[in-house]
XYZ file of C-alpha atoms in Angstrom:
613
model
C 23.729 -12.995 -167.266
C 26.881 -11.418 -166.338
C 28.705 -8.382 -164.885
C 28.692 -4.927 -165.773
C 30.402 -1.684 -164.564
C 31.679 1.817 -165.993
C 32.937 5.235 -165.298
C 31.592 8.596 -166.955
C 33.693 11.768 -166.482
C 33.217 15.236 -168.369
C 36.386 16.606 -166.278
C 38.911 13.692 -167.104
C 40.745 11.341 -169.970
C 39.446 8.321 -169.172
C 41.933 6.286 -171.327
C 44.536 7.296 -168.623
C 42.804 5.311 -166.281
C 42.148 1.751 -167.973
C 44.263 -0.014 -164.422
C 41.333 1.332 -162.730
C 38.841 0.254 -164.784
C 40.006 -3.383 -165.559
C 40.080 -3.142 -161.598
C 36.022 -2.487 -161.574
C 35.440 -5.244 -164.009
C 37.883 -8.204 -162.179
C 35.527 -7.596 -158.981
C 33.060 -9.576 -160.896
C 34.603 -12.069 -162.092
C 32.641 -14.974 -160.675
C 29.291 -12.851 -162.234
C 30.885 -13.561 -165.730
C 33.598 -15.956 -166.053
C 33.345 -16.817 -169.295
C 34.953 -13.470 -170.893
C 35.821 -10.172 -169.982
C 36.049 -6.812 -172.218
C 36.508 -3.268 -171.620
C 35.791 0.185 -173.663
C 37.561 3.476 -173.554
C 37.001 6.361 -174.973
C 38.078 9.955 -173.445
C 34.997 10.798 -170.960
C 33.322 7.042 -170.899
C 34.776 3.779 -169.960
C 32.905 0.238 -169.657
C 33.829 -3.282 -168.210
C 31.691 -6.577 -168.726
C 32.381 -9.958 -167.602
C 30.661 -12.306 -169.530
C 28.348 -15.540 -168.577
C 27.800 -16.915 -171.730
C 24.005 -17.831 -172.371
C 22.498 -17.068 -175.585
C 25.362 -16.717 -178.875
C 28.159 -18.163 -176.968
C 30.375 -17.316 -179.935
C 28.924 -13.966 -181.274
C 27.354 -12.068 -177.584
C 31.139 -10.411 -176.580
C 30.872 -7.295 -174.871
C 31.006 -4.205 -174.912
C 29.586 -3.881 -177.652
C 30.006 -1.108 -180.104
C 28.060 0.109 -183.156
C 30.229 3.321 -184.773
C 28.079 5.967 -186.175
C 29.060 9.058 -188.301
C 28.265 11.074 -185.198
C 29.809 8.864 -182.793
C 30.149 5.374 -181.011
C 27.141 3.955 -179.222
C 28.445 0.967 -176.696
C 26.506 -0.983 -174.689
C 27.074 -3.918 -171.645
C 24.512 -5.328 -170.626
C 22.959 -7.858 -167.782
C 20.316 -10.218 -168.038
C 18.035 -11.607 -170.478
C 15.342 -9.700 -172.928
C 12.952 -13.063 -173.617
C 10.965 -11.106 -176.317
C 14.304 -10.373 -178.275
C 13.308 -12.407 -181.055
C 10.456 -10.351 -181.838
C 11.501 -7.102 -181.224
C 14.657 -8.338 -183.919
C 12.381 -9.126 -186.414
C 10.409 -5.548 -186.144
C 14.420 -4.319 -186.474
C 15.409 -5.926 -189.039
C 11.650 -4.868 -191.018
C 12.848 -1.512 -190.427
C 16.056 -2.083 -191.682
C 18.788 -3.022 -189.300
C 21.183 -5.603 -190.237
C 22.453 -7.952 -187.836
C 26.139 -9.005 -187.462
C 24.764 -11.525 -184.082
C 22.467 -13.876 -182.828
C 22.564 -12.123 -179.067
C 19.800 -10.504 -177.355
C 22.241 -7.983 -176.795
C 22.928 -7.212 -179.945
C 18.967 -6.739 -180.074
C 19.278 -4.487 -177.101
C 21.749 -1.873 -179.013
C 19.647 -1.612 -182.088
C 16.619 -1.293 -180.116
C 18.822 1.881 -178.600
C 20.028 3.135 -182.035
C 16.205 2.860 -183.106
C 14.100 4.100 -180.086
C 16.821 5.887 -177.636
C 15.864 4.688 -174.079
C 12.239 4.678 -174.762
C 13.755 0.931 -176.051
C 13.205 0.142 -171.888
C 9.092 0.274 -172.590
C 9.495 -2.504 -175.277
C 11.779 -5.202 -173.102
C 10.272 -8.468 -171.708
C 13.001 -9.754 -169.271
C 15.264 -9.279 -166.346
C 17.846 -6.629 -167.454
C 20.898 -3.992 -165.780
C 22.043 -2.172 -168.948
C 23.874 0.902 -169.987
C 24.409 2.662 -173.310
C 26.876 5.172 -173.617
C 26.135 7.444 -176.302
C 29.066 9.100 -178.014
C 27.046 11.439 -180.330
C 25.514 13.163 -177.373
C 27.820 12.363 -175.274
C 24.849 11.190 -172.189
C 24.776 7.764 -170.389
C 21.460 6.086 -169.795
C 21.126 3.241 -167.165
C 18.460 1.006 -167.474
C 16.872 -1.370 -164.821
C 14.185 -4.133 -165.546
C 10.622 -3.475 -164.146
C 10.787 -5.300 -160.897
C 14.462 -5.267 -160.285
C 15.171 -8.450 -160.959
C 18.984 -7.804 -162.005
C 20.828 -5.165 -159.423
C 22.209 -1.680 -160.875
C 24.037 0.514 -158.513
C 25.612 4.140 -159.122
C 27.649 6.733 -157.339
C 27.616 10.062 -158.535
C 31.170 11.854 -158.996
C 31.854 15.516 -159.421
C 32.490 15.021 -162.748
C 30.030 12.545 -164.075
C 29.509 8.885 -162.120
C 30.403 5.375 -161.210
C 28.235 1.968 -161.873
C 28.248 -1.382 -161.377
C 26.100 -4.493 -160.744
C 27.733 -4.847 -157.389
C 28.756 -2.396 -155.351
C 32.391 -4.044 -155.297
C 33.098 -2.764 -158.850
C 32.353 0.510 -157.557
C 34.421 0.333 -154.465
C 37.569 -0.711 -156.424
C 37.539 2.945 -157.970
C 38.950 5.454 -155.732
C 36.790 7.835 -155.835
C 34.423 5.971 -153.852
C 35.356 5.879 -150.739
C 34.388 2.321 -148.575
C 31.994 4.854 -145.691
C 29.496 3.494 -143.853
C 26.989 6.047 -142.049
C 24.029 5.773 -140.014
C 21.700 5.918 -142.172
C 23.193 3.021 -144.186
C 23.273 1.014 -140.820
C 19.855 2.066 -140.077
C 18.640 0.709 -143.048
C 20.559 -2.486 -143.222
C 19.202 -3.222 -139.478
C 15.279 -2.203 -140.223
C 15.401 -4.235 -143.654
C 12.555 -2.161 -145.676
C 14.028 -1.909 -148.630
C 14.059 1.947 -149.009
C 13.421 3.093 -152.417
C 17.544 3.185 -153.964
C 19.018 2.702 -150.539
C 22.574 0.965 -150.346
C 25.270 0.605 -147.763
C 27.896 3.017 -149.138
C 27.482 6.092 -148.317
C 27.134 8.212 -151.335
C 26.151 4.983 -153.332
C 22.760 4.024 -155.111
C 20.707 1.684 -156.303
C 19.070 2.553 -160.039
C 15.463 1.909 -159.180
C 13.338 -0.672 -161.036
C 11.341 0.322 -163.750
C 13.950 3.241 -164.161
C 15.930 5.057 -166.525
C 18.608 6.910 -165.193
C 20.109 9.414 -167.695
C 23.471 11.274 -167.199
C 25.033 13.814 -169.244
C 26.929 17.104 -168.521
C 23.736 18.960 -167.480
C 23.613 15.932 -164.480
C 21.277 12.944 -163.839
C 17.661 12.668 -164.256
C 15.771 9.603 -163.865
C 12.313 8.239 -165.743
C 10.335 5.940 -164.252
C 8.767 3.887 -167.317
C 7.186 1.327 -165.246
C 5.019 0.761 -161.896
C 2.135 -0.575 -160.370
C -0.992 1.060 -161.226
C -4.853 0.336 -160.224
C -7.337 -0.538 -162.965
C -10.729 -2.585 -163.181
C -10.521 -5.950 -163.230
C -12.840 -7.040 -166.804
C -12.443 -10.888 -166.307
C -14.542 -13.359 -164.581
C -13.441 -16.307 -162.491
C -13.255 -18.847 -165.191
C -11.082 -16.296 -167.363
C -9.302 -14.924 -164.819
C -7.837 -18.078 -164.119
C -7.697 -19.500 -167.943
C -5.556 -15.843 -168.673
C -2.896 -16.756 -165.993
C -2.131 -20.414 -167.414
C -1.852 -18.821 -170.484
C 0.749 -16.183 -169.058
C 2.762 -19.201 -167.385
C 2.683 -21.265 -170.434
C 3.957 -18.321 -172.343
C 6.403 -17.235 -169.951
C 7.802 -20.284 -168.508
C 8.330 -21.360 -172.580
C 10.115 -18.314 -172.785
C 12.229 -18.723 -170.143
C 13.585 -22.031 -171.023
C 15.324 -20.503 -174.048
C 19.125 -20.804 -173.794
C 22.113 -22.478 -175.230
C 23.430 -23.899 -172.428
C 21.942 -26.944 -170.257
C 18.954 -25.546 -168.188
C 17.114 -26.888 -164.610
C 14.309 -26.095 -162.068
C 14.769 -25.512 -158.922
C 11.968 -27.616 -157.132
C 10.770 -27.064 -153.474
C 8.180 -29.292 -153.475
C 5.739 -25.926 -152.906
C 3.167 -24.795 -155.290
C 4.907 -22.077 -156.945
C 8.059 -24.016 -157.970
C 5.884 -27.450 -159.186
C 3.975 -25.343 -161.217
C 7.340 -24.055 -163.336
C 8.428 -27.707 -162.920
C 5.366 -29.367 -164.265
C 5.062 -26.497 -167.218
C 8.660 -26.906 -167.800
C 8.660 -30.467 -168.187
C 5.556 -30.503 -170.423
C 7.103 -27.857 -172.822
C 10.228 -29.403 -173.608
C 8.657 -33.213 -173.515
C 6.973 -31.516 -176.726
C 10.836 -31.919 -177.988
C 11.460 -34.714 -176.465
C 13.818 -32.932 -173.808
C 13.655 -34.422 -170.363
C 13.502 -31.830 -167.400
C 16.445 -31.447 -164.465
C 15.171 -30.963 -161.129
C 17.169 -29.487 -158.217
C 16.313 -29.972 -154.500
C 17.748 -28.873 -151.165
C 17.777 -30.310 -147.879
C 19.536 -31.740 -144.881
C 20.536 -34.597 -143.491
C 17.692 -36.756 -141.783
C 15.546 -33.937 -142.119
C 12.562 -35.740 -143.207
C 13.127 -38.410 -140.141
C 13.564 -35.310 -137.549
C 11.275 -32.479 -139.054
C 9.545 -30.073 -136.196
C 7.020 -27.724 -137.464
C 7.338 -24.047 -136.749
C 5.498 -20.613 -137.501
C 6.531 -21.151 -141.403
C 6.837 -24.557 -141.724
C 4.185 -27.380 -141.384
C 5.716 -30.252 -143.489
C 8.928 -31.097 -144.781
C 9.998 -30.797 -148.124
C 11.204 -33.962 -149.577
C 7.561 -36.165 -149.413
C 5.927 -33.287 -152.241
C 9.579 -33.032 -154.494
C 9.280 -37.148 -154.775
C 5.613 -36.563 -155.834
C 6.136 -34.084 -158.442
C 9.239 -35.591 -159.808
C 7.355 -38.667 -160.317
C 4.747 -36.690 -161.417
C 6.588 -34.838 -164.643
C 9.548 -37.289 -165.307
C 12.276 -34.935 -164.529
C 16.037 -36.018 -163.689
C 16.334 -35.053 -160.765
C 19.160 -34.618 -157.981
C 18.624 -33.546 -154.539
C 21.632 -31.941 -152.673
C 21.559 -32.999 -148.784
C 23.596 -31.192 -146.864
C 25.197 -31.532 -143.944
C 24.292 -28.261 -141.416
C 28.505 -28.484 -139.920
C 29.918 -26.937 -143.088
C 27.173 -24.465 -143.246
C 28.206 -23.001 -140.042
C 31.966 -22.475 -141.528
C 33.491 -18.953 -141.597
C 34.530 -19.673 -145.090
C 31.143 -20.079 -146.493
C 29.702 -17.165 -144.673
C 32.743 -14.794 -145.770
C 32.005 -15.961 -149.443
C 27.961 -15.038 -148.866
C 29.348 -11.933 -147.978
C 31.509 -11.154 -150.113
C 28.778 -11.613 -152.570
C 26.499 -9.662 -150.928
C 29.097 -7.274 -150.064
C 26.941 -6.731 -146.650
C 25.939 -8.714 -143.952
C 22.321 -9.311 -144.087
C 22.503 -12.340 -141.575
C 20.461 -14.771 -143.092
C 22.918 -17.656 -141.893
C 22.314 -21.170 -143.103
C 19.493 -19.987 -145.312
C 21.931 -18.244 -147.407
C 25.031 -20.626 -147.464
C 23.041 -23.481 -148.175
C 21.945 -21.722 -150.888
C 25.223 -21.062 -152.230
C 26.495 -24.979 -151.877
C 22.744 -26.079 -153.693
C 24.100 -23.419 -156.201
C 27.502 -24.866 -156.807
C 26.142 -28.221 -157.071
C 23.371 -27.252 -159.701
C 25.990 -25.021 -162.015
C 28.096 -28.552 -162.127
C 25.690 -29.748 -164.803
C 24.402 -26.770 -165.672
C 24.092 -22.475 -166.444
C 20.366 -21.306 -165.709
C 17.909 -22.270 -163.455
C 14.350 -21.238 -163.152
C 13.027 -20.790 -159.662
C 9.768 -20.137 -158.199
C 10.406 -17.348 -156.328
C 8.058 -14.322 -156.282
C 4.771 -16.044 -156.525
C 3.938 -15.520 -152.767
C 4.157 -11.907 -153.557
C 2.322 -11.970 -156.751
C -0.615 -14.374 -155.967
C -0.565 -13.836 -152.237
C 0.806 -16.538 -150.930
C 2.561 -15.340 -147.264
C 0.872 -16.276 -144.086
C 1.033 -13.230 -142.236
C -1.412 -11.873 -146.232
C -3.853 -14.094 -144.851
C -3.708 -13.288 -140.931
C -5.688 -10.287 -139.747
C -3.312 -9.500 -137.046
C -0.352 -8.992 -139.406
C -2.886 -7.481 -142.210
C -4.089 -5.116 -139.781
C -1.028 -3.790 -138.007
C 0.339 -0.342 -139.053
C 3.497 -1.832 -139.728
C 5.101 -3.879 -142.526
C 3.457 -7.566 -142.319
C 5.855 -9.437 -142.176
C 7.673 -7.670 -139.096
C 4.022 -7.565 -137.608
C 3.986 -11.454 -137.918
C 6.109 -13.771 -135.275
C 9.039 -15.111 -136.906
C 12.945 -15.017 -137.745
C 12.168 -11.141 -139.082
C 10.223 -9.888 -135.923
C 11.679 -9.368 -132.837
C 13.558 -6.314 -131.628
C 15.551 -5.700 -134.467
C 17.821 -3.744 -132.623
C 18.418 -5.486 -129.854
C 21.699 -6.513 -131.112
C 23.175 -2.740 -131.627
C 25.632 -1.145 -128.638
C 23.233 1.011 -126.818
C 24.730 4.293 -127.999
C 23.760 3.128 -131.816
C 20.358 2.164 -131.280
C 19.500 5.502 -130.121
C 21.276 7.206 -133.270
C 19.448 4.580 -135.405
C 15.869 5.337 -133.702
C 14.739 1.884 -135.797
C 10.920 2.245 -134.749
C 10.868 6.044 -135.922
C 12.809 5.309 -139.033
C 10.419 1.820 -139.688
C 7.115 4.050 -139.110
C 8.700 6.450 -141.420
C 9.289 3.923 -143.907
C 5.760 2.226 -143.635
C 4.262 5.924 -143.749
C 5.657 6.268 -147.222
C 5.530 2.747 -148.986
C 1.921 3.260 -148.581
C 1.403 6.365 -149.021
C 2.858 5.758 -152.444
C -0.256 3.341 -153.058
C -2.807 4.491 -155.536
C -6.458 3.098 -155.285
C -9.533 3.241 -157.699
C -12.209 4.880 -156.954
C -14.853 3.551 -154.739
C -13.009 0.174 -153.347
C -13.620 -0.644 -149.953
C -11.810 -0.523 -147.088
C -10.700 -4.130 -146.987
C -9.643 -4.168 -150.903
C -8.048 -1.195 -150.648
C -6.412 -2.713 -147.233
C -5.240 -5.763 -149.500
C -4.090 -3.774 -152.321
C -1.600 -2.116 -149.614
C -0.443 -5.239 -148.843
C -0.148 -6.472 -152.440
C 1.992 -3.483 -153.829
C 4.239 -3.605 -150.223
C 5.420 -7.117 -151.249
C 5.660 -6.565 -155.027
C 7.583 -3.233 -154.158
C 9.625 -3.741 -150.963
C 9.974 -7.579 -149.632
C 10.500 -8.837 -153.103
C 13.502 -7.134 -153.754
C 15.184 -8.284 -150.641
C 14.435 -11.563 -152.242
C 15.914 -11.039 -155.741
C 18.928 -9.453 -154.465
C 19.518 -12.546 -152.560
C 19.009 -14.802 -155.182
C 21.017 -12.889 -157.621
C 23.779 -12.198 -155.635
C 24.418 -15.334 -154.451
C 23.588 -17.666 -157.924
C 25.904 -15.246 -159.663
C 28.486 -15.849 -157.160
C 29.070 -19.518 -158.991
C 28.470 -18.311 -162.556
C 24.491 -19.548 -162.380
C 21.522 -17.238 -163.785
C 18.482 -18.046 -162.228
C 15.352 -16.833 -163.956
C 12.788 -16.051 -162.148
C 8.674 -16.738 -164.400
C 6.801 -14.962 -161.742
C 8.178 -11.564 -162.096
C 7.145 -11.466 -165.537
C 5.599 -7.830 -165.276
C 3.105 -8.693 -167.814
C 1.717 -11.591 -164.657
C 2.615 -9.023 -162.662
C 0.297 -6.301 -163.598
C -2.400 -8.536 -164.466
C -2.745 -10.089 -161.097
C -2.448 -6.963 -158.877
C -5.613 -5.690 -160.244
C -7.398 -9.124 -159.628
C -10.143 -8.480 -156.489
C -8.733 -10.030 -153.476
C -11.700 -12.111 -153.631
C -10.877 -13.750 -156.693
C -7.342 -14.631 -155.561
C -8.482 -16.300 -152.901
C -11.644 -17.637 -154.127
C -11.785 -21.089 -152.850
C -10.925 -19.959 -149.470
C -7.324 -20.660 -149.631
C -3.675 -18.895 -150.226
C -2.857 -18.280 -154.161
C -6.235 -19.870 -155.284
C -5.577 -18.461 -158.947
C -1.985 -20.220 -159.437
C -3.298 -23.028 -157.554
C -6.175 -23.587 -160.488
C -4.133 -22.440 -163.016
C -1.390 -24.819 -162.815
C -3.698 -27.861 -161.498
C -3.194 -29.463 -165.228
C 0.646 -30.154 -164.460
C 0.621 -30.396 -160.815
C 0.119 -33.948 -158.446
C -2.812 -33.110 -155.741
C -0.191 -33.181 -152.702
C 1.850 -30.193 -154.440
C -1.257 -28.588 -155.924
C -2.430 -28.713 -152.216
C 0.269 -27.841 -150.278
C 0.368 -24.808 -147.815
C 3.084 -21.820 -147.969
C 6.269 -23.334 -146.499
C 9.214 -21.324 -146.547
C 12.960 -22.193 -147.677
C 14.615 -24.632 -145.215
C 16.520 -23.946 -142.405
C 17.915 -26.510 -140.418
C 16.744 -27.611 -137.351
C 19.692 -29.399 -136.252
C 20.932 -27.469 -132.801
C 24.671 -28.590 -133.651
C 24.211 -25.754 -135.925
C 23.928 -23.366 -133.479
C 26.355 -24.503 -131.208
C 28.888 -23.474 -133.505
C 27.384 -20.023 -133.784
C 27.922 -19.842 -130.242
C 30.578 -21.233 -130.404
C 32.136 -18.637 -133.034
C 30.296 -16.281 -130.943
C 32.840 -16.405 -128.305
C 35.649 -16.308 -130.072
C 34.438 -12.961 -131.202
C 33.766 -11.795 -127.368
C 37.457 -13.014 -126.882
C 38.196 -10.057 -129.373
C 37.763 -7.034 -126.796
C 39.065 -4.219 -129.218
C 37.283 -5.527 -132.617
C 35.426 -3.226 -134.444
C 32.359 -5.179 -134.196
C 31.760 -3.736 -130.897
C 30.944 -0.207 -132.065
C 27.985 -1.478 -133.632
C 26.982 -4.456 -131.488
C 25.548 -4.794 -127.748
C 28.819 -7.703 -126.119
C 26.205 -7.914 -123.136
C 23.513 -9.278 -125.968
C 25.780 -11.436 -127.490
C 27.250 -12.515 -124.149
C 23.756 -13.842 -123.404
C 22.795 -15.256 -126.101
C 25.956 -17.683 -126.350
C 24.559 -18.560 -122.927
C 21.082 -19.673 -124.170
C 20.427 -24.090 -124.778
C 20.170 -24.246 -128.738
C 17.393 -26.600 -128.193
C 15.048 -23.831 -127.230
C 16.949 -20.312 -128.915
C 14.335 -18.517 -130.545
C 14.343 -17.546 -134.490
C 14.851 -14.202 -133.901
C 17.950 -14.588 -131.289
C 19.251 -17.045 -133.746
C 18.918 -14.771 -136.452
C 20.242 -12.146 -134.233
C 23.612 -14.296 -133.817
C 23.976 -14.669 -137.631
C 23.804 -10.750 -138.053
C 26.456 -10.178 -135.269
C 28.790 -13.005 -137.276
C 28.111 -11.606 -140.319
C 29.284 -7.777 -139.188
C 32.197 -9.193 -137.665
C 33.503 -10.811 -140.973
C 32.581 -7.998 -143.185
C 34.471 -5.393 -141.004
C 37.349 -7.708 -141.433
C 36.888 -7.962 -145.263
C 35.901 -4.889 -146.296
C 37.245 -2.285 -143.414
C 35.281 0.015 -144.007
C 35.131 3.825 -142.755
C 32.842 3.499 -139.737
C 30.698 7.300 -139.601
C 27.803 6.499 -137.090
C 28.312 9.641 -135.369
């Protein structure tokens, strides 16, 4: 896991510009901080920062294979889990090694297949080959998106990065932020390659985006597709423990000390309890990571995502599988502190809002890379198996909206209730969301002949495994790599992926329950209370000191009368909601709150070029 970035330009010498380019790599220096390399030639320049996970010694990037015709360099992001067999299909056809790296894999798999190599990788992957005998650059992003890719196209050829930061330290991307970037952030639908910077954009997933002088193009090598179902119940769910085994096994390969990250939920026992039982076969005992926060447990309230507390189910499973485990209790003061939400932001470089959610997962982060590199998490399970409430409530199901926003909870609500009046009608929000929704399922293909209500569910299905996931990932990502940690993530395996989208809603939900399929699956390595559990989602703290000091920083922003902040955000919303008890503040108002903070930092951080008009 680490950090990539580069520059292509047919009208320049790029080797007059290596200040700028050692600039693009530094911004990711927490991404990578085990090494950092960068390669020049006259029209193509790359920067890696290095994480060190797999050939600590031999994996340096760039790295560069000369040809007669010309150099062929890669850097590269992520981790190819099938890289031992597509080496040994290499090296029958007559490659020689010179590393044990997957990356190394990755470049001969270039030199041998050009970027039909992308069709061949199992993993989570942000790569780019320059190739020097054609002089073209091809990006290539994992199936699911998994690892972020962004580019900005330039007059004479185009910028990259895995955050847009490394991008932004170039000067010929300028730090603009439109409307339509604002609208965007606000709505929260993903769009199809949509990032803040103007002019800036994300390589999709399942992608190949190929430059040369001609321009870009972009192939999409991977998506969704419908097909019949062949399996019965009883193989339908013997074929998905055989994809976990496989992939959770492949997963825990690494030279570096390795954990789960353990909820206490039914998708993260399962990797815990098929983690544990593949490396006992070694006689390796498991780490476990939990999160939570003080006297929790003692002061839980339910709400619309959350019917139990966490801590009863991680005790279960950890004395379930053996693991060593550590859970990291926090304390919800320091969570509220400007310095951890600037550093959530500046690793995010935008301000998404999410609060306490997001820098408690940063301090559970640093305290898990203290002992060790990679994690594997459950996440992405609820989209694959169908695990979210609002898939299983016909109200949410039914509306002609996104789900989740049809759904009550922190992401429903007026979502622009926040915005300065004069904004919220340039950002239209409900024209641009039922524009969004129009196309995400319009982009759905069906087979033949389903019904209304599986063809309903399918919709649903490819929404989540095409749109909410990735808001998902990019968190994760973002914010793990932010302390040097690569969290791996079994369940977007595309090969469980695929075969579980075509699975009859029926069948996934065949004992009348949420994620029926991983639920059986999994049962082998699971206690009953986690194997039984309902959805809950990630922890938030329910402690209302926590919001007094939102409203508390809250009014030191109103205090502020000529900040920035109040081009984009209603002061008479704010001023009310500082006003509210925190005992009884909505989600959504509380949410609201975090996304006003949030804009106020990054303004101050990254001062950017306001265009909303």
């Amino acid at each position: 896991m680490c950090g990539i970035t580069g520059w292509v330009a047919y009208d320049d010498d790029l080797t007059r510009h290596r200040d700028v380019v050692e600039r693009m790599t530094a911004t990711m220096a927490l991404r990578g901080p085990d090494d950092a390399g960068v390669w020049i030639e006259p029209h193509a320049a790359l920067g890696h920062r290095r994480l060190a996970v797999i050939d600590l010694a031999g994996g340096r990037q760039p790295m560069v294979e000369q040809t007669p015709a010309g150099a062929v360099a890669v850097v590269y992001s992520g981790e190819v889990y099938n890289f031992t067999e597509l080496r040994a299909e290499l090296t029958a056809r007559g490659h020689r090694f010179r590393t044990s790296s997957d990356t190394e894999v990755v470049l001969r798999a270039y030199l041998q297949w050009g970027d039909r190599l992308a069709e061949r990788l199992n993993g989570m992957f942000a790569f780019a080959v320059w190739d020097g005998r054609t002089q073209t650059l091809a990006l290539v992003r994992d199936r699911l998106g998994v690892k972020p890719l962004y580019v900005f196209h330039t007059p004479g050829g185009v910028l990259f990065g895995s955050e847009p930061k490394a991008i932004l330290a170039n000067p010929l991307a300028p730090a603009v932020v439109d409307a339509d970037g604002l609208r965007e952030l606000a709505a929260n639908t993903m769009a199809p390659g949509w990032a803040l910077w103007r002019g800036m954009a994300e390589v999709p997933p399942g992608a190949v985006v190929t430059v040369d002088r001609a321009g870009a193009r972009t192939r999409t090598y991977w998506r969704l597709e419908p097909r019949e179902h062949p399996d019965d119940l009883g193989r339908t769910v013997e074929r998905v423990r055989e994809l976990l085994t496989d992939i959770v096994a492949r997963q825990l390969v690494a030279d570096v000390p390795r954990c789960v990250l353990l909820s206490g939920g039914l998708d993260s026992s399962a990797v815990t309890g098929l983690a544990a039982r593949h490396l006992a076969r070694d006689g390796e005992r498991l780490r476990t990571f939990s999160v939570d926060f003080v006297a929790r447990e003692e002061t839980f309230r339910a709400d619309e995502v959350r019917d139990t507390p966490d801590t009863p189910y991680i005790r279960d499973v950890v004395a379930r599988v053996g693991s060593a485990h550590e859970n990291v209790t926090l304390d919800p003061a320091p969570l509220a502190d400007p310095a951890m939400r600037r550093a959530v932001i500046a690793a995010r470089d935008m301000p998404i809002g999410f609060g306490e959610m997001d820098t408690s997962l940063l301090a559970l982060f640093r305290a898990v890379r203290a002992t060790s590199t990679v994690a594997l998490s459950g996440e992405s399970a609820d989209e694959v198996f169908g695990g979210y409430r609002w898939m299983h409530d016909p109200a949410s199901v039914g509306a002609a909206t996104f789900p989740w926003l049809a759904f009550r909870s922190a992401m429903s609500g007026d979502r622009a209730a926040v915005l300065h009046p004069r904004l919220r009608s340039t950002l239209d929000l409900g024209g641009y969301l039922a524009d969004q929704y129009a196309g995400a399922v319009a982009a759905v293909e069906h087979l033949p002949g389903a019904d209304p209500f599986e063809r309903r569910m399918r919709e649903v299905t490819h929404l989540h495994l095409t749109r909410f996931v990735r808001m998902l990932l990019d968190r994760k990502d973002r914010v793990s790599m932010a302390v040097g940690l690569e969290v791996r993530v079994p369940f977007c395996d595309h090969r469980l992926a695929d075969y579980v989208y075509n699975v009859p809603w029926a069948l996934k939900t065949f004992d009348g329950r949420e994620k029926s399929l991983l639920r059986h699956a999994a049962a082998h390595v699971l206690p009953p209370s986690a194997r039984d559990r309902v959805k809950a989602s990630y922890p938030s703290t329910q402690d209302p000191a926590y919001l007094l000091s939102l409203q508390q920083q809250a009014k030191e922003v109103l205090a502020e009368h000529d900040h920035p902040v109040f081009a984009v955000v209603d002061r008479d919303w704010l001023t009310a909601a500082t006003a509210l008890d925190p005992l009884t503040v909505p989600s959504d108002i509380r949410r609201g709150v975090d996304r006003v903070l949030d804009l106020y930092h990054w303004l101050d951080m990254y001062r950017p070029t306001l265009a909303l008009d």
